Amino acid sequence: MSDWMKLSALEMGEALRSGKVTSAELVEASLARIEALNPSIHAFLAVDAEGARATAKEVDELRAAGADLHPLAGVPVAIKDNIVTEGLETTAASRLLEGWIPPYDATVVARIKEARLPIVGKTNLDEFAMGSSTEFSAFGPSKNPWDLSRVPGGSGGGSAAAVASYMVPFALGSDTGGSIRQPAMFTGTVGVKPTYGRVSRYGAIALASSLDQVGPAARNLADAAALQDIIAGPDHRDATSLREDAGSMTDALGESVENVVKGLRVAVIDEILAEDYDEDVRANFERTLKELEDAGAEIIHFSLPSIQYAFATYYMILPAEASSNLARFDGIRYGTRWIPTDNPTPTVNEVMAYTRDQGFGVEAKRRIIMGTRVLRAENYDDYFGAALRMRTLVREDLEKLFEQADVYVSPTALSTSFPFEREVKSPVEAYLNDVATIPANLAGLPALSIPNGVDAAGLPTAIQVVANQREDARLYSVASAIEELVAEDVVECRYLDDYSVPAPARADREGK
């Protein structure tokens, strides 16, 4: 098998421009690795070999003719399967959308196509992006390339697993409460949630419209920045799209560690740090804080009592918006239709009820029921209204924090990757694993997760960096400095050719 897939996306772009490799060769290397590994990892729900080959052929011909192409033209990419792609099945990992071929592209997909990146396929997720492990995909779970007995996180476990196992150098995900960042930690990759509105949501199947944000997943920060540069920018088809151009995230990475960190004000929120983190997750976070401090950063501890209620607030707003957004999938207006087998002349309401019963999985039903209860007229002000007021309070408190700090940091999740079935048997325990990532979605802040070490079992840990609204460039700049500071602590996922065998032990990985 070719080693081209060991390269980062930017390295692939450089190899293409220098003539060392063709886009056709990169696409074939990606497809070969998907064919070999996807049966074990199940990162992809659909592979578009024909479409990817056609784009690669076009790129190679244009480059040979001397055309001025995007620096990443010809580099393979994957798309989370809740982002619509013209002519390519989009299911959101639900039986309700199985077989649906969209007639249009999401804005982010259109921009990727404009830059001529071959899309090799659609990646797995929890149904309609509801979950923390990808176990709630209607088509079966994805597995963590570090250890196949463990989850890759969720809902974007497919994108994270595809990147971590070197099937593609980067991919698109969506983040409603941590669905890019938590899988990034579980798979030792980088995951970014841009400022709300920085990247268009047009064509991303809505879960909770005020929280959803499309963003990149990659193996390093530079690749993530390069992908965000392609997909970000104003979009008249998304009413929540920010109108100003954010500039280049790639350009934000150029400064030295000393210039970025010296005098940097880094906040730690006491209420987040008081959560019940795994011992190694906390230890690696404390070590990273010490490295920041030694490099010249000022560590500031803040108490923000409203953060304690962010989790409960989120689990009022998310199911309420999800139940409203998913109401359209009833087999009459949208989605596959199921007819009751024991009723030859069903009413429209009976068809809709039976379709929802057959089409939605257990986690989707759980959150829809929660949402309809929150939105009932007699509960609305006590539940949803109170949650909106608390969300405003969280935003205001975070604005006060950013008057005194440049960024705040935390461990990305409470634990490293957990074994299968934990989320199924104890959903609330799994929900709590997102407690550190949720505030950024409530406040619309840019946030990212970068690896900062491994635990005793050899599984990756990560630090989350959060910046103020619209300060995506500062976020990348600070994270780039941290990435360099912790480089010696980070272990990359092993480049295995066969994931059907048990995962290697930690010592084996580190000795690669």
C-alpha angles and dihedrals in degrees: 000000000000119000093215090104091065088072123093119243092258091049089051089051091052092048090051094050093048092050096242091124138010127231088242089059092049092049092049090050090051093047092047091052091047090050091050100042108026094078087063101035102029093207093146128060093184135015121205101199094158094050094045092049092049092053091046091051091050092049093049092049093048092047091049088052091054097252119167102246135180110271090246097044108137097023112127119242137179130219128215108246096242090068112084122240122190112246094001122099114259116190108159081223090286131125086222091071099032109139095013112145109196117225093214144036128248110244091251090053092048090053092049089051091047088056087048100237110159110240106218097185154311121284132225126257142164109283109287087349093293110139148051102236111035087244090118094065108123087223099054134279129291118234131226112254089215092060122359091209090065136069123255091220128253163330088339097039092128095057092044093048092047091053096042092051092049095244088129130003093231143358143188122256138170126233123204099155103351103318093141099034101046094050087047090059093045092052101036093246136120120263127183133196107192123210110292106270095017090105120038118252092198105129095014106120104245121243101161108354098203092051107035120106131170116223146155132276118198143149093251139020096249092059091047090051091049092052092047089052088058098048103034128090142082119316122188090205092065112065090199094053114123111243101214125080110247094208126229119327088194090060089052090065098063102087123099121254090246093054093047102041104036105100093359111152108224117186127207116196109221094209092056093045090051090067120111101266124176110262096247093045090055093043093052090047091052090049091052090049089052091050090051092049092048089052091056106272122139112231112210123188116214131188112214107173093186090066088072088068097045092092094053090043091053092050090055097047099040099054091041092055092039093054089051095046095045095047088090092066097083104122091253103069100016138000138029114320122229119196117207107254094211096050118064094186107037123175120239090257091052091051091049092049093047092046092053091046093051098035106046122070126226098270093047090050091048093054095041091053090048089050096049090050091051091050098047110123094243092050101036101097096036094050114018096026092049090048092053091050091049090048089056090051092051090050093049092049092050090049088056090050092054090053086068103028137045096214138352125223139198139157106283096233138005094246141017119253111317129212121268119275096033093103092042093052097037111024095167091055089052092047089055090060087073094056093109096046100045100075092064090058094046090053097036092239127158111248139166142185124224128179116257104174144309134276127237090278091054095253119139124260125195146197122228119218119197126188134187121277114292091008095112091135092056089048092056093043094053093041090051090056091048091047089057094044094053097037093112091052095054125093119195123223110266117260097238123178093200121041093174088086121079116278115268120256119255094257089051091052094048090049093056 
